[in-house]
Short mmCIF file of C-alpha atoms in Angstrom, two decimals:
data_model
loop_
_atom_site.label_atom_id
_atom_site.label_comp_id
_atom_site.label_asym_id
_atom_site.label_seq_id
_atom_site.Cartn_x
_atom_site.Cartn_y
_atom_site.Cartn_z
CA MET A 21 151.00 134.70 86.32
CA ALA A 22 148.64 132.29 87.45
CA ARG A 23 144.69 132.87 87.08
CA LEU A 24 141.90 133.04 88.95
CA THR A 25 139.38 130.29 89.05
CA PRO A 26 135.79 131.82 88.53
CA ILE A 27 133.32 131.69 91.25
CA ASP A 28 131.08 128.41 90.81
CA THR A 29 128.13 130.40 91.82
CA THR A 30 125.96 127.31 92.07
CA TYR A 31 126.97 127.27 95.64
CA PHE A 32 124.96 130.29 96.62
CA LYS A 33 121.24 130.90 97.77
CA GLY A 34 119.69 127.72 96.32
CA GLY A 35 122.30 126.57 93.43
CA ARG A 36 120.97 129.30 90.41
CA ALA A 37 123.62 131.71 89.07
CA ASP A 38 120.14 134.20 88.47
CA ASP A 39 119.33 134.07 92.91
CA PHE A 40 122.76 135.47 93.38
CA ALA A 41 121.69 138.51 94.19
CA VAL A 42 121.71 140.99 96.56
CA ILE A 43 121.88 144.61 95.68
CA GLY A 44 119.00 146.26 95.60
CA SER A 45 117.05 143.49 97.23
CA ALA A 46 115.99 143.29 100.76
CA VAL A 47 117.80 140.25 103.30
CA PRO A 48 117.76 140.40 106.58
CA ARG A 49 120.56 140.43 108.81
CA SER A 50 121.76 136.84 109.98
CA ASP A 51 121.77 138.19 113.23
CA ALA A 52 118.26 140.00 113.29
CA ARG A 53 116.10 136.86 114.79
CA ALA A 54 118.32 136.52 117.79
CA HIS A 55 118.03 139.94 118.40
CA VAL A 56 114.34 140.31 118.47
CA THR A 57 113.82 137.50 120.26
CA GLY A 58 115.98 137.76 122.88
CA ARG A 59 118.25 135.36 122.05
CA THR A 60 121.34 137.35 121.04
CA VAL A 61 124.85 136.03 123.80
CA PHE A 62 126.45 139.05 124.78
CA PHE A 63 129.48 138.64 126.87
CA GLU A 64 128.12 140.10 130.19
CA ASP A 65 125.28 136.84 129.72
CA MET A 66 128.24 134.78 130.82
CA ALA A 67 128.28 133.44 134.38
CA LEU A 68 131.80 131.69 135.44
CA PRO A 69 133.15 130.16 138.53
CA GLU A 70 135.76 131.80 140.35
CA MET A 71 135.28 134.97 138.11
CA THR A 72 136.61 138.72 139.71
CA HIS A 73 136.20 141.44 139.10
CA VAL A 74 138.58 144.87 138.16
CA LYS A 75 137.54 148.07 139.09
CA ILE A 76 139.47 151.45 138.25
CA HIS A 77 141.15 153.90 140.45
CA ARG A 78 141.61 156.72 137.93
CA SER A 79 142.57 160.42 137.79
CA THR A 80 140.72 162.81 139.95
CA ARG A 81 142.66 165.98 138.24
CA HIS A 82 143.33 166.82 134.72
CA HIS A 83 146.79 167.08 134.23
CA ALA A 84 149.09 166.22 137.52
CA LEU A 85 152.48 164.97 139.09
CA ILE A 86 151.95 161.90 141.05
CA ASN A 87 154.13 161.78 143.72
CA ARG A 88 152.80 159.09 145.49
CA VAL A 89 149.67 156.13 145.34
CA ASP A 90 149.25 154.26 148.70
CA VAL A 91 147.13 151.22 147.53
CA SER A 92 146.47 149.89 151.55
CA GLY A 93 142.86 151.17 152.36
CA ALA A 94 142.11 148.63 149.29
CA LEU A 95 143.99 145.80 149.99
CA GLY A 96 142.14 146.50 153.83
CA VAL A 97 138.72 145.48 151.80
CA PRO A 98 137.47 141.88 152.48
CA GLY A 99 137.11 140.04 149.00
CA VAL A 100 139.94 142.50 147.51
CA ILE A 101 143.12 139.90 146.01
CA ARG A 102 145.41 142.83 144.39
CA VAL A 103 146.22 145.57 142.92
CA ILE A 104 147.52 146.33 139.25
CA THR A 105 150.36 148.98 138.32
CA HIS A 106 152.25 150.20 135.76
CA GLN A 107 154.23 147.88 136.95
CA ASP A 108 152.20 144.87 136.40
CA VAL A 109 152.13 145.38 132.67
CA PRO A 110 154.52 144.23 130.86
CA ASN A 111 154.32 146.87 128.10
CA ASN A 112 152.31 149.84 129.76
CA TRP A 113 153.21 152.34 126.54
CA TYR A 114 151.24 152.13 123.61
CA THR A 115 148.92 153.50 120.76
CA VAL A 116 145.91 152.00 119.25
CA LEU A 117 146.85 152.75 115.47
CA ARG A 118 151.06 151.30 115.93
CA LEU A 119 149.26 148.40 113.63
CA ILE A 120 149.17 150.42 110.42
CA GLY A 121 152.59 152.52 111.14
CA VAL A 122 150.75 155.67 113.56
CA GLY A 123 153.37 156.73 116.12
CA PRO A 124 154.74 156.85 118.76
CA ASP A 125 153.25 155.32 121.50
CA ASP A 126 152.28 157.98 123.42
CA GLU A 127 149.99 156.42 125.85
CA PRO A 128 149.90 154.60 129.31
CA VAL A 129 147.85 151.30 130.05
CA LEU A 130 148.12 152.57 133.60
CA ALA A 131 149.72 155.97 134.94
CA GLU A 132 153.07 156.17 135.96
CA ASP A 133 154.48 159.58 137.06
CA ARG A 134 151.38 161.73 135.80
CA VAL A 135 147.90 162.26 134.39
CA LEU A 136 147.12 164.07 131.63
CA TYR A 137 143.11 163.94 131.93
CA ARG A 138 140.65 163.50 134.66
CA GLY A 139 139.93 160.30 134.72
CA GLU A 140 142.99 158.66 133.38
CA PRO A 141 143.59 154.92 134.95
CA ILE A 142 146.11 155.06 137.53
CA VAL A 143 145.89 151.43 138.99
CA ALA A 144 143.71 148.68 138.99
CA VAL A 145 141.73 147.13 141.33
CA VAL A 146 140.81 143.06 141.40
CA ALA A 147 138.69 141.40 143.89
CA GLU A 148 136.18 138.22 144.37
CA THR A 149 133.19 140.50 143.39
CA GLU A 150 132.06 143.68 141.75
CA ASP A 151 131.07 145.95 144.87
CA ALA A 152 134.62 145.02 146.19
CA ALA A 153 136.14 145.96 143.26
CA ARG A 154 134.78 149.32 143.34
CA GLU A 155 135.06 149.54 147.32
CA GLY A 156 138.55 148.93 146.86
CA ALA A 157 139.23 151.29 144.05
CA ALA A 158 137.52 153.99 146.12
CA ARG A 159 139.89 153.53 148.62
CA VAL A 160 142.64 154.52 146.86
CA THR A 161 144.71 157.08 147.33
CA VAL A 162 147.08 158.89 145.61
CA ASP A 163 149.08 162.36 145.86
CA TYR A 164 149.38 164.63 143.73
CA THR A 165 151.35 168.21 142.23
CA ASP A 166 148.61 169.74 140.15
CA LEU A 167 150.42 171.44 136.79
CA PRO A 168 148.50 173.51 133.86
CA ALA A 169 145.39 172.30 132.45
CA VAL A 170 145.51 172.97 128.81
CA LEU A 171 141.23 173.00 127.81
CA ASP A 172 140.90 174.66 124.85
CA VAL A 173 142.57 173.99 121.56
CA GLU A 174 144.01 176.83 119.81
CA GLU A 175 145.24 177.73 123.89
CA ALA A 176 147.28 175.08 123.43
CA LEU A 177 148.81 175.89 120.29
CA ALA A 178 149.86 179.34 121.32
CA ASP A 179 153.24 180.75 121.73
CA GLY A 180 154.17 180.16 125.86
CA ALA A 181 150.99 177.01 126.70
CA PRO A 182 152.19 174.45 129.23
CA ILE A 183 153.79 170.98 126.61
CA ILE A 184 151.81 168.43 128.02
CA LYS A 185 153.09 165.80 125.39
CA GLN A 186 156.73 164.46 126.46
CA ALA A 187 156.71 164.59 122.60
CA GLY A 188 157.59 168.35 123.32
CA ALA A 189 154.19 169.63 121.40
CA ASN A 190 150.63 169.65 121.92
CA HIS A 191 150.34 168.75 118.39
CA PHE A 192 150.78 166.09 116.22
CA VAL A 193 153.77 165.54 113.80
CA TYR A 194 153.35 164.83 110.16
CA GLU A 195 155.77 163.82 108.27
CA GLY A 196 157.79 166.56 110.23
CA HIS A 197 154.93 168.69 110.02
CA HIS A 198 153.28 170.64 112.43
CA CYS A 199 149.53 170.17 110.68
CA ARG A 200 148.56 167.83 107.60
CA ARG A 201 148.74 169.74 105.10
CA ILE A 202 146.61 170.72 101.20
CA ARG A 203 148.28 172.93 98.72
CA PHE A 204 146.90 173.53 95.35
CA GLY A 205 146.71 176.16 93.66
CA ASP A 206 147.81 179.24 94.00
CA ILE A 207 145.82 181.11 97.39
CA GLU A 208 146.81 184.30 98.04
CA ARG A 209 146.37 185.42 93.82
CA GLY A 210 142.84 183.88 94.28
CA PHE A 211 142.21 185.83 96.94
CA ALA A 212 142.64 188.48 94.94
CA GLU A 213 141.05 187.61 91.90
CA ALA A 214 137.68 187.29 94.33
CA ASP A 215 134.91 190.12 94.31
CA ARG A 216 133.77 189.46 97.76
CA ILE A 217 135.63 187.17 100.83
CA ILE A 218 133.30 185.43 102.73
CA GLU A 219 134.34 183.85 105.69
CA GLY A 220 133.06 181.78 108.97
CA ARG A 221 133.96 179.43 112.14
CA TYR A 222 132.05 176.63 112.93
CA SER A 223 132.54 174.41 116.42
CA SER A 224 131.43 171.44 117.24
CA SER A 225 131.91 169.77 121.06
CA PRO A 226 132.60 166.00 122.40
CA ILE A 227 129.75 163.82 121.17
CA GLU A 228 129.12 160.45 123.93
CA HIS A 229 128.73 157.21 121.90
CA ALA A 230 126.46 156.08 124.74
CA PRO A 231 126.09 152.69 123.90
CA THR A 232 123.07 150.33 124.59
CA GLU A 233 125.51 147.86 126.66
CA PRO A 234 128.90 150.13 128.05
CA THR A 235 132.59 148.46 127.07
CA GLY A 236 134.22 145.16 128.13
CA CYS A 237 135.24 142.08 128.68
CA ILE A 238 135.80 138.60 130.24
CA VAL A 239 139.03 137.20 130.16
CA VAL A 240 139.12 133.35 130.70
CA PRO A 241 142.84 131.09 131.37
CA GLN A 242 142.59 128.27 129.20
CA GLY A 243 144.72 124.83 130.26
CA ASP A 244 146.92 125.60 127.30
CA GLY A 245 147.76 128.31 128.54
CA ARG A 246 146.17 131.03 126.24
CA LEU A 247 144.15 133.81 127.42
CA ARG A 248 140.74 133.65 125.27
CA ILE A 249 138.80 136.64 125.32
CA HIS A 250 134.77 137.47 125.08
CA THR A 251 134.55 141.26 124.38
CA ASN A 252 132.09 143.57 122.46
CA THR A 253 134.91 144.77 120.59
CA GLN A 254 134.32 146.35 117.41
CA ALA A 255 137.84 145.68 116.22
CA ALA A 256 139.25 142.38 117.20
CA PHE A 257 141.98 142.03 115.12
CA PHE A 258 143.36 145.44 117.16
CA THR A 259 141.89 144.50 120.33
CA LEU A 260 144.17 140.88 119.31
CA ASP A 261 147.64 142.25 118.28
CA ASN A 262 148.08 145.56 120.94
CA THR A 263 146.89 143.45 123.92
CA ALA A 264 149.46 140.70 122.83
CA LEU A 265 152.14 143.48 122.10
CA ILE A 266 150.86 144.61 125.38
CA LEU A 267 151.20 141.91 127.21
CA GLY A 268 154.45 141.05 125.57
CA VAL A 269 153.28 137.47 124.39
CA PRO A 270 152.91 136.40 120.70
CA PRO A 271 149.19 136.51 119.22
CA THR A 272 148.67 132.94 119.30
CA SER A 273 148.52 133.07 123.48
CA LEU A 274 145.09 134.59 122.77
CA ARG A 275 142.19 133.60 121.19
CA VAL A 276 139.33 136.73 121.01
CA VAL A 277 135.37 136.42 120.88
CA GLY A 278 133.03 138.41 119.53
CA GLY A 279 130.85 139.60 117.05
CA THR A 280 128.58 140.45 119.32
CA VAL A 281 128.06 144.55 120.09
CA GLY A 282 125.62 146.13 122.29
CA GLY A 283 126.16 149.35 120.38
CA GLY A 284 129.24 150.80 119.14
CA PHE A 285 128.88 153.89 116.54
CA GLY A 286 133.07 154.06 116.72
CA GLY A 287 133.75 153.79 120.58
CA LYS A 288 134.47 149.48 120.71
CA VAL A 289 137.50 149.94 118.90
CA ASP A 290 140.06 151.28 120.99
CA VAL A 291 142.02 148.06 123.27
CA ILE A 292 140.91 149.66 126.82
CA VAL A 293 139.45 146.82 129.10
CA GLU A 294 141.01 143.45 127.45
CA PRO A 295 145.31 144.23 127.97
CA LEU A 296 144.32 145.06 132.19
CA ALA A 297 141.45 142.10 132.22
CA CYS A 298 144.44 139.27 130.46
CA ILE A 299 146.29 141.13 133.39
CA ALA A 300 144.31 140.10 136.17
CA ALA A 301 143.37 136.17 134.81
CA MET A 302 147.49 135.97 134.21
CA LEU A 303 147.87 136.66 137.81
CA THR A 304 145.27 135.01 139.91
CA GLY A 305 144.77 132.27 137.12
CA ARG A 306 141.05 133.26 137.64
CA PRO A 307 138.26 134.27 134.93
CA ALA A 308 138.39 137.99 135.09
CA LYS A 309 136.06 140.81 133.96
CA TYR A 310 136.29 144.11 133.16
CA VAL A 311 133.09 146.25 131.93
CA TYR A 312 132.97 149.92 132.52
CA SER A 313 129.83 151.34 134.71
CA ARG A 314 127.73 153.42 133.15
CA ALA A 315 129.26 157.15 134.62
CA GLU A 316 132.63 155.66 132.79
CA GLU A 317 131.16 155.10 129.59
CA MET A 318 130.11 158.28 129.65
CA GLN A 319 133.17 160.17 131.35
CA VAL A 320 136.25 158.34 129.92
CA SER A 321 135.10 156.05 126.76
CA SER A 322 136.35 158.13 123.61
CA PRO A 323 134.31 160.63 122.38
CA ARG A 324 133.91 161.88 118.60
CA ALA A 325 136.89 164.64 118.81
CA ALA A 326 136.05 168.24 119.20
CA GLU A 327 136.64 170.12 116.56
CA ARG A 328 136.94 173.58 115.31
CA ILE A 329 136.88 174.90 111.62
CA SER A 330 137.52 177.78 110.19
CA ILE A 331 136.69 178.86 106.69
CA LYS A 332 137.43 181.56 104.30
CA ASP A 333 135.95 181.71 100.40
CA GLY A 334 137.08 183.75 97.67
CA VAL A 335 133.67 184.02 95.85
CA MET A 336 132.76 185.69 92.15
CA ASP A 337 129.30 187.10 92.04
CA ASP A 338 128.14 184.89 90.31
CA GLY A 339 128.68 181.98 92.94
CA ARG A 340 132.15 180.15 91.27
CA ILE A 341 134.44 179.70 94.53
CA VAL A 342 138.13 180.39 93.41
CA ALA A 343 139.83 180.43 96.58
CA ARG A 344 139.35 178.00 99.75
CA LYS A 345 141.75 178.42 102.67
CA ILE A 346 140.94 176.33 105.51
CA THR A 347 142.15 176.19 109.35
CA LEU A 348 141.06 172.95 111.35
CA TYR A 349 141.79 172.11 114.84
CA VAL A 350 141.16 168.01 115.98
CA ASP A 351 141.03 168.34 119.68
CA ALA A 352 142.36 164.15 120.38
CA GLY A 353 142.74 164.60 123.78
CA ALA A 354 145.28 163.73 126.58
CA TYR A 355 145.71 161.12 123.73
CA SER A 356 146.48 159.89 120.46
CA ARG A 357 144.04 157.21 120.13
CA HIS A 358 142.51 156.96 116.26
CA SER A 359 142.66 160.99 116.26
CA PRO A 360 145.64 161.21 114.11
CA TYR A 361 144.30 159.29 111.33
CA GLY A 362 140.48 161.33 112.18
CA THR A 363 142.61 164.42 111.57
CA THR A 364 144.00 162.87 108.37
CA LYS A 365 140.82 162.34 106.80
CA ALA A 366 139.04 165.65 107.94
CA ALA A 367 141.92 166.67 105.49
CA ALA A 368 141.58 164.68 102.50
CA HIS A 369 138.07 165.69 102.82
CA MET A 370 138.34 169.53 102.10
CA PRO A 371 137.25 171.43 100.38
CA GLY A 372 134.28 169.35 99.83
CA PRO A 373 132.96 168.62 96.82
CA TYR A 374 133.53 171.06 94.47
CA THR A 375 136.51 171.61 92.01
CA ILE A 376 137.77 174.87 93.79
CA PRO A 377 140.72 175.83 91.91
CA ASN A 378 143.20 177.39 94.31
CA VAL A 379 142.91 175.73 98.56
CA HIS A 380 145.07 175.64 101.54
CA VAL A 381 144.28 173.72 104.19
CA ASP A 382 145.45 173.10 107.92
CA ALA A 383 144.96 170.70 109.52
CA TYR A 384 145.88 170.00 112.81
CA CYS A 385 146.02 167.31 115.44
CA VAL A 386 145.52 168.80 119.14
CA TYR A 387 146.64 167.90 122.31
CA THR A 388 144.15 168.76 125.56
CA ASN A 389 144.14 167.45 128.42
CA ARG A 390 140.71 166.52 127.89
CA THR A 391 139.15 162.89 127.29
CA PRO A 392 141.03 161.62 124.58
CA SER A 393 138.88 161.10 121.83
CA SER A 394 138.81 158.59 119.06
CA ALA A 395 136.79 156.72 116.38
CA MET A 396 132.68 157.75 115.51
CA ARG A 397 131.08 157.02 112.74
CA GLY A 398 132.18 158.94 109.48
CA PHE A 399 135.18 160.91 112.18
CA GLY A 400 137.10 163.09 110.52
CA VAL A 401 134.15 164.17 107.72
CA THR A 402 131.21 164.22 109.62
CA ILE A 403 132.10 167.82 110.97
CA GLY A 404 133.76 168.49 108.60
CA ASP A 405 130.72 168.23 106.11
CA PHE A 406 128.10 170.42 108.78
CA ALA A 407 131.06 173.17 108.70
CA LEU A 408 131.37 173.04 104.40
CA GLU A 409 127.61 172.90 103.50
CA SER A 410 126.69 175.36 106.70
CA HIS A 411 129.39 177.94 104.84
CA MET A 412 127.57 177.16 101.47
CA ASP A 413 124.53 178.01 102.60
CA ARG A 414 125.95 181.16 103.94
CA ILE A 415 127.63 182.27 100.40
CA ALA A 416 123.98 181.60 99.46
CA ARG A 417 122.48 183.84 101.35
CA GLU A 418 125.33 186.60 100.55
CA LEU A 419 124.86 186.22 96.81
CA ASN A 420 121.01 185.76 97.25
CA MET A 421 121.77 182.67 95.32
CA ASP A 422 119.36 179.49 95.33
CA PRO A 423 121.80 177.37 97.30
CA LEU A 424 121.13 174.06 95.60
CA ARG A 425 121.60 176.48 91.88
CA LEU A 426 125.74 176.97 93.97
CA ARG A 427 126.27 173.57 94.41
CA LEU A 428 125.39 172.81 91.22
CA LYS A 429 127.79 175.80 89.31
CA ASN A 430 130.80 174.22 92.25
CA ALA A 431 129.80 170.81 92.08
CA TYR A 432 133.14 168.91 90.80
CA ARG A 433 132.54 166.73 87.38
CA ASP A 434 134.80 163.53 86.07
CA GLY A 435 138.07 164.72 85.27
CA ASP A 436 138.29 167.16 87.10
CA MET A 437 141.88 167.82 89.38
CA LYS A 438 140.58 167.36 93.44
CA ALA A 439 143.00 169.46 95.64
CA HIS A 440 145.21 166.36 96.58
CA ARG A 441 146.29 165.90 92.91
CA LYS A 442 143.47 163.65 92.55
CA ILE A 443 141.64 162.88 89.25
CA ALA A 444 137.58 162.95 89.93
CA SER A 445 135.81 159.68 89.17
CA GLY A 446 132.30 158.52 89.59
CA THR A 447 131.19 161.98 91.12
CA ALA A 448 127.63 162.02 90.30
CA LEU A 449 126.69 164.85 92.42
CA VAL A 450 125.08 167.05 90.30
CA GLU A 451 122.50 163.77 89.16
CA VAL A 452 121.96 163.59 93.43
CA ILE A 453 121.18 167.49 94.03
CA GLN A 454 118.51 167.27 90.86
CA SER A 455 116.92 164.11 91.83
CA ALA A 456 116.90 165.95 95.83
CA ALA A 457 115.56 169.00 93.95
CA ASP A 458 112.95 166.55 93.06
CA LEU A 459 112.20 164.96 96.12
CA VAL A 460 111.21 168.27 97.37
CA GLY A 461 109.47 170.32 94.47
CA HIS A 462 112.26 172.63 94.21
CA ASP A 463 112.87 174.05 90.98
CA LEU A 464 115.75 174.07 88.58
CA PRO A 465 116.04 176.14 85.48
CA PRO A 466 116.77 174.24 82.14
CA GLU A 467 120.45 174.72 82.34
CA TYR A 468 120.89 173.78 85.94
CA ARG A 469 118.60 170.67 85.03
CA ALA A 470 121.18 170.02 81.49
CA MET A 471 124.11 170.14 84.41
CA SER A 472 125.99 166.43 84.18
CA SER A 473 128.57 165.42 86.00
CA THR A 474 130.44 164.47 83.23
CA GLU A 475 130.75 167.43 81.65
CA ARG A 476 131.81 171.42 82.87
CA PRO A 477 129.31 174.18 81.68
CA GLU A 478 131.33 176.87 79.64
CA GLY A 479 131.45 179.98 81.82
#
């Protein structure tokens, strides 16, 4: 077996091993000076000769068949060069997570025979100026046949609900199951043994990232036939590989230039603008710029998914939680994007940082006729934490118990078996709660002060 060569620390920070220390010290960001002095170059700072502009005609319906698309009005606008339809996209169907094996490809780059959400892109207009592209997009007309829209996650799963997905179900299928599931212990026995049952229902709305810089890119054809993509993506390799798959070209035909993001928070990981800008550049042989307006950023960029979470706990009078049943709905909107992964993360985060002997979780990734949702800082975890900790406070109130003591009593310890059948390690929750109590002057009795994450108290 090959041996790893130790790192020679003399190459770091002035050549002394004891200088190689970052953790616990204040280290300036490498890009901080450029940001605060206004010298950072963003993709929109580029002004290229003969650059074209791309704007989108979007659906005005939540759910409808497309009978006919008339682009003659757009082509009549002075400065409009051409209109891109789904027929111009080499591989029109994709999903961003196919790179890690999540499928099927369920979203078109440009709509074909139907639209599944208000704002879905139908055609792209390429023009000499941004104003001409915007005017051209406004003059495209679409003849629709409206279909029933499903805008609520539980209604989408109800018997008789209109099926909006071509796969035949309004939910993502996980290894043949209708939801992502956790089964641990005997949930019904746990409820039967509990002194009381405490239930709660929690929900969130979609949350828009609202970055200072809207989503966009500029694509520049190169003399060797490659395309140089200047983009504010947060995921350069997702962008490179997915764009190559959509265009039907090898990844080596593309070069992604990024790293400068004017606010992302997860909202710039979906590969949305780059493929169409590339197609515009390929069809015209000229640089192409496609950037969201502020209205588009607010309406059609992927928000944090709305979630709805029901929690049913079996609780003993001394505060021990002996059973927890959770039903969780994630509103993916019309297409998958990152939501199947986010739903898996949500399920994996249950039942929270607590050792509960009986756990039952059903986490649904649900499709509705809403704007597709996707990643946002801790997606799949943040809203779940809000629900779980709100519910812990509810339990504490019903038991008339100190909420910190309730958490300490149920906190997982090193060596505990989690509901996912993984052994907990490096937990430290007990010590964090104790330190938090110190910071706010919250009194804890000696027996709670004596608790640790390495030992579980008896009883």
